[in-house]
Coordinates of C-alpha atoms in Angstrom, one line a residue:
X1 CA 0.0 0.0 0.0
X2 CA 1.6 3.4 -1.0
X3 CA 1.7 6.1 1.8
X4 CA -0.3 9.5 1.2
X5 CA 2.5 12.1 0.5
X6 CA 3.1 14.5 3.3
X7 CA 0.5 18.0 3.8
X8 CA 2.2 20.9 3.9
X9 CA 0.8 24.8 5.4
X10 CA 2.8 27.7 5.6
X11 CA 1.9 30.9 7.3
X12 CA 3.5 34.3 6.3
X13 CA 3.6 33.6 2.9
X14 CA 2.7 37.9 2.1
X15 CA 6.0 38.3 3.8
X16 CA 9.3 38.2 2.4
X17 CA 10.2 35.0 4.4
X18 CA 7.0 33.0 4.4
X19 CA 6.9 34.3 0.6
X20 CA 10.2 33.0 -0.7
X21 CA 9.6 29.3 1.5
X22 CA 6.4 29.2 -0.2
X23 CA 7.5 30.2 -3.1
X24 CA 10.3 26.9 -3.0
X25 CA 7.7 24.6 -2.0
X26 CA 5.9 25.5 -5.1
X27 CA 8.7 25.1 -7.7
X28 CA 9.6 21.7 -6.2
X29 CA 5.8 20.9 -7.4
X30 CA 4.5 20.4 -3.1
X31 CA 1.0 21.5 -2.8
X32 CA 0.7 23.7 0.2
X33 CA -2.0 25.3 2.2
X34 CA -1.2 29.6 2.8
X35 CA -2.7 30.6 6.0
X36 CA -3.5 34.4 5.6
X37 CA -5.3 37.4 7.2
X38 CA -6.3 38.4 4.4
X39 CA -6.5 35.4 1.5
X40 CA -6.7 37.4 -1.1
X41 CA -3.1 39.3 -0.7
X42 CA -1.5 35.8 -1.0
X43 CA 0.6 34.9 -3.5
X44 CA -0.6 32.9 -6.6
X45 CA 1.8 29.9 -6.9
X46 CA 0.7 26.1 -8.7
X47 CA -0.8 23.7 -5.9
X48 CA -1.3 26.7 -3.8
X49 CA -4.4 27.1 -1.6
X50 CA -5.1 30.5 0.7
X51 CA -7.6 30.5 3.0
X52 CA -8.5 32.6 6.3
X53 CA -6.0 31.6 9.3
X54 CA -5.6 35.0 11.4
X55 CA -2.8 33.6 14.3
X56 CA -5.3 35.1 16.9
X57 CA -8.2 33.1 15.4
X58 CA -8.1 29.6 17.1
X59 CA -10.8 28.4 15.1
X60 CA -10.1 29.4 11.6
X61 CA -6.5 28.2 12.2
X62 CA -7.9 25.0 13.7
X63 CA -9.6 24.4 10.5
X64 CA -6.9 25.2 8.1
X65 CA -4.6 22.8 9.6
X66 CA -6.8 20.1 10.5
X67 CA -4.8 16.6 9.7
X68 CA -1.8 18.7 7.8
X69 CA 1.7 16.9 8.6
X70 CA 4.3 19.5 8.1
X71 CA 3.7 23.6 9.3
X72 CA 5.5 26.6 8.9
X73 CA 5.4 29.4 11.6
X74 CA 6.4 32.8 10.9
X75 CA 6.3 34.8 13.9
X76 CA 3.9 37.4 14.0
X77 CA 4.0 41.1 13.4
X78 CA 5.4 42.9 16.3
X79 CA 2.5 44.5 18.7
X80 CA 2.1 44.2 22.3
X81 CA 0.2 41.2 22.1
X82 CA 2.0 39.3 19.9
X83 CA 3.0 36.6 22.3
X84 CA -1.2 35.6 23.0
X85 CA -1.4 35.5 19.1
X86 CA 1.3 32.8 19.3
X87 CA 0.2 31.4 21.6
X88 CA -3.3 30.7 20.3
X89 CA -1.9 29.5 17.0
X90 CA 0.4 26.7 18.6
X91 CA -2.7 25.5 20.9
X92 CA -5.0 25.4 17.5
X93 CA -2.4 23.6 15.9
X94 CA -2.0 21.0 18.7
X95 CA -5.6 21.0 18.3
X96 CA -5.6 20.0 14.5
X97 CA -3.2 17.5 15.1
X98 CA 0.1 19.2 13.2
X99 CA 2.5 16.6 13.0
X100 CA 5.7 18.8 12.9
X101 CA 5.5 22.4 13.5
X102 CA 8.7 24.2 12.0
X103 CA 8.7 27.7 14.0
X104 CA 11.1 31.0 12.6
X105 CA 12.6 31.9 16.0
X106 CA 15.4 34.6 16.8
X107 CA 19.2 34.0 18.0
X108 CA 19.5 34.1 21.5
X109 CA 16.0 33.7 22.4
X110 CA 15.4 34.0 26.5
X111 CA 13.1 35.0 28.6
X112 CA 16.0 38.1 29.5
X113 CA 17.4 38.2 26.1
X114 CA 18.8 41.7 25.5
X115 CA 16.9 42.5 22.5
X116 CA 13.5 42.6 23.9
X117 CA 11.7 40.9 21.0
X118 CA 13.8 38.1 21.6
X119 CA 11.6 37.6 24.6
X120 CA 8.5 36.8 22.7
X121 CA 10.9 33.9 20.8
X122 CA 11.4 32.4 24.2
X123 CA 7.9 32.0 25.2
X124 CA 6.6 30.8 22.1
X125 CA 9.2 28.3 21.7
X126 CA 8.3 27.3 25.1
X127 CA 4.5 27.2 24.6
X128 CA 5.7 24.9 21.4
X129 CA 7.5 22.5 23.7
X130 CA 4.3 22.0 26.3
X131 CA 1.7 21.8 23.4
X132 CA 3.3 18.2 22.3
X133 CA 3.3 19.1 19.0
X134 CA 6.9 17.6 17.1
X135 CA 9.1 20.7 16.8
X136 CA 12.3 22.5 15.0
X137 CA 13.3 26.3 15.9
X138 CA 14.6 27.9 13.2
X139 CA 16.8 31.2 15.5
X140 CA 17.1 33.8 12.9
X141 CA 19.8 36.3 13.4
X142 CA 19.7 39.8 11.9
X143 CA 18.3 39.7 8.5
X144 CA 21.5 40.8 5.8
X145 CA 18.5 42.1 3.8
X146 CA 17.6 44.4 6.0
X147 CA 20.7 46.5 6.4
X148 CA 20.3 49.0 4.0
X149 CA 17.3 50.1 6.0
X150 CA 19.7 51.0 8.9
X151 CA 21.0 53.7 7.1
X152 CA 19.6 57.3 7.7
X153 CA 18.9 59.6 5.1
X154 CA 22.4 61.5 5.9
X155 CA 23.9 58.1 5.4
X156 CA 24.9 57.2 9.0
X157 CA 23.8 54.3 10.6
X158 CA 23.2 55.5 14.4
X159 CA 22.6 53.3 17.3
X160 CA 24.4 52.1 20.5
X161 CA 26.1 49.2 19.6
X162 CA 29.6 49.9 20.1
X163 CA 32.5 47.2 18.7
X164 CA 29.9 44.7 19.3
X165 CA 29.0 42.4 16.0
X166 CA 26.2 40.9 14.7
X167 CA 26.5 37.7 12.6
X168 CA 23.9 38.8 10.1
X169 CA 22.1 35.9 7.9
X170 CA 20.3 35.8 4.4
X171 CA 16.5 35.6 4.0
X172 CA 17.4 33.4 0.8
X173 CA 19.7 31.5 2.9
X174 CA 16.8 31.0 6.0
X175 CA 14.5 29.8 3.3
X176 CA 16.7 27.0 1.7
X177 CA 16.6 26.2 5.4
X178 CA 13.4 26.0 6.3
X179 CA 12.2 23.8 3.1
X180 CA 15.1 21.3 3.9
X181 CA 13.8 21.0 7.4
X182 CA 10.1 20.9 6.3
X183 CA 10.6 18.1 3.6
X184 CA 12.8 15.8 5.9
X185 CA 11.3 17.0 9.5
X186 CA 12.5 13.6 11.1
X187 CA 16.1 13.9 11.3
X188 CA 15.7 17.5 13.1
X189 CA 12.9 17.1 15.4
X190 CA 13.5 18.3 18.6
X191 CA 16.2 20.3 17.3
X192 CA 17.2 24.3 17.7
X193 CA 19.3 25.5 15.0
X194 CA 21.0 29.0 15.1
X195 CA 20.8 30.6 11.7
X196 CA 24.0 32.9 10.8
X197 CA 26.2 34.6 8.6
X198 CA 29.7 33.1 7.6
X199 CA 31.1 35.8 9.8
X200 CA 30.2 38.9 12.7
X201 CA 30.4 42.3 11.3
X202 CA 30.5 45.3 13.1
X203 CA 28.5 47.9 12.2
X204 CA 31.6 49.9 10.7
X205 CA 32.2 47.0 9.0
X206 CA 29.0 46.3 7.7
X207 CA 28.4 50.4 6.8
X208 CA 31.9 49.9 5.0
X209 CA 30.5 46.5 2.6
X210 CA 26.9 48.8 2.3
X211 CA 29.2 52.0 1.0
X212 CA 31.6 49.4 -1.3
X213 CA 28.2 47.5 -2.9
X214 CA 26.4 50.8 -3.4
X215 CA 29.0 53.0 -4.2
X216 CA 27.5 55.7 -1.8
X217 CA 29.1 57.0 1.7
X218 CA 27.7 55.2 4.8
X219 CA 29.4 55.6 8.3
X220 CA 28.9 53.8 11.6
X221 CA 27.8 56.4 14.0
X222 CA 28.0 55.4 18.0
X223 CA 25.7 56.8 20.0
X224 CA 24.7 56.6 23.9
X225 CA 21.7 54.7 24.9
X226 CA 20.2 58.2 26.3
X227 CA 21.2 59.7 22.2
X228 CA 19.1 56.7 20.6
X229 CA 15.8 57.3 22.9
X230 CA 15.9 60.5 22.4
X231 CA 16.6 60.7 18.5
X232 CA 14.1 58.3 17.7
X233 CA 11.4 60.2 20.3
X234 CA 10.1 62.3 17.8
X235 CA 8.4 58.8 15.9
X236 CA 5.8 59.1 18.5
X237 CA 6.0 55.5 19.0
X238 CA 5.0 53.5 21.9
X239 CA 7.2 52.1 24.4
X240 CA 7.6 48.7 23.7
X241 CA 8.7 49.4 20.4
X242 CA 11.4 52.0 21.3
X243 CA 13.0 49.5 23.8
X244 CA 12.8 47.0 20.8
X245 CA 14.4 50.0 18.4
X246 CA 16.9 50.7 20.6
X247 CA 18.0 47.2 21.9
X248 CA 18.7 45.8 18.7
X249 CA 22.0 48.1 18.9
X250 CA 22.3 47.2 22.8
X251 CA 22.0 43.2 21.5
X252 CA 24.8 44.1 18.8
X253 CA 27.6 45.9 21.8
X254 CA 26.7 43.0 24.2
X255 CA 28.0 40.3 22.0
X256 CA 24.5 39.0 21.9
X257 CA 24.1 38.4 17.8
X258 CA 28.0 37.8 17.4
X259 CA 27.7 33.7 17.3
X260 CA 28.9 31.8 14.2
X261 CA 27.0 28.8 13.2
X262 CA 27.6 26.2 10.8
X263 CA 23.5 25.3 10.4
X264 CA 23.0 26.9 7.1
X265 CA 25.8 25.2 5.2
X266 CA 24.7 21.8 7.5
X267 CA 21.1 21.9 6.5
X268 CA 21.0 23.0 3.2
X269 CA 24.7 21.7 1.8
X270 CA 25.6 25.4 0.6
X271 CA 27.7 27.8 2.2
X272 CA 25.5 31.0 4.2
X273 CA 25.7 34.1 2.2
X274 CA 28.3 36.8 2.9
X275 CA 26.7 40.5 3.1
X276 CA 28.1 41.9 0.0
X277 CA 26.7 39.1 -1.6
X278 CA 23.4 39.4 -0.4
X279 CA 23.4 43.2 -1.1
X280 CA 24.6 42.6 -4.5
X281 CA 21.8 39.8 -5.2
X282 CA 19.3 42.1 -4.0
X283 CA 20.2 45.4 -6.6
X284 CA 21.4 47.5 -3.8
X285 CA 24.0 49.1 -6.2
X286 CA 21.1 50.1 -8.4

């Protein structure tokens, strides 16, 4: 008797994570189930279904992954209750009987991590572990992509994170990750992998690699935890977010994000993505 093949759902997918894992899944011909807010911004790719699967609605999500085998969890978008909409997510899919649940976590995830979103990681990771449901963390370090956005309009990148170093990692390269883990779930269950960079960069050095792909000056700019409050105070935003702002830098000087991994390269049989590489790929010279 041949086995059914393996169900696959996949939240995120509007994202630029969830997107590119779903959009892999798709080219290797896997049909997959796209848990959305809002089905209709989801991305049209063959063997693709959307439907409604809000993290904070227990039933929708309950429905949409009722028998599936294999799920991937993109962590929510930050807001103060981000942690409940995990939380009722990983109870629905216990619920629905998820066979392995792959979650998107973040490097040095603790319940007193210094960058204060890495908190929420903790939790939810823990909340995984209780539920029963077959698990592999996926700890994300700084997304390479993402530097360019660090950059101020008078090219500086300002913040207070000293010397410290961050070993910055590729969306692309997270990805390749993820789908390896998600099609053979077995060997890595129970598993945490750290995701990385092949090196830690300062932020001189990584303003030096944006300034050498793009051909435009960027600096590294230090500034006292008392400078970044108050030069970000005029964004009106709420507290929560601030301290998250502002202790991505305090992560970086404290050595928090400086860890080397070899997981990449060990899960998906390529080499991790150096930064200029990444920015090249991406058309940041453009």
């Amino acid at each position: 008797m041949v086995s059914a093949e393996p169900t696959y759902a996949v939240t995120g997918a509007t994202g630029r994570l969830g997107g590119r894992i779903a959009r892999r899944l798709a080219a290797a011909g896997i049909p997959q189930t796209l848990l959305c807010r809002t089905p209709a911004r989801a991305p049209e790719l063959p063997g693709a279904t959307a439907v409604p699967g809000a993290y904070g609605n227990h039933d929708a999500v309950v429905r949409a992954l009722r028998g599936t085998d294999r799920v991937l969890m993109v962590s929510a978008s930050e807001s103060p209750d981000r942690l409940d909409q995990h939380r009722t997510f990983v109870d629905a899919a216990a619920e629905a009987g998820v066979a392995h649940l792959v979650y998107i976590s973040f490097y040095s995830a603790a319940p007193d991590a210094t960058f204060t979103l890495a908190r929420d990681h903790w939790h939810t990771e823990q909340h995984i572990r209780s539920s029963g449901v077959p698990f592999t963390f996926l700890r994300d370090n700084l997304y390479a992509d993402f530097m360019p956005g660090l950059v101020g309009e008078d090219g500086a990148i300002r913040g207070p994170a000293g010397d410290g170093r961050a070993a910055v990692v590729a969306q692309d390269d997270i990805a390749d990750a993820a789908v390896a883990v998600l099609r053979e779930p077995g060997p890595h269950a129970g598993r945490t992998y750290d995701l990385t960079g092949p090196e830690a960069l300062t932020l001189t050095e990584i303003a030096a690699t944006l300034a050498e792909v793009t051909g435009r000056p960027v600096s590294y700019v230090p500034e006292t935890v008392e400078d970044a409050y108050a030069s970000r105070a005029g964004y009106q935003a709420p507290d929560w977010l601030l301290d998250a702002w502002v202790s991505t830098y305090t992560a970086i000087a404290d050595g928090s994000l400086a860890g080397v991994s070899t997981a990449i390269e060990d899960l998906t049989g390529h080499p991790a993505t150096a930064l200029a590489q990444v920015l090249r790929s991406a058309g940041a010279a453009r």
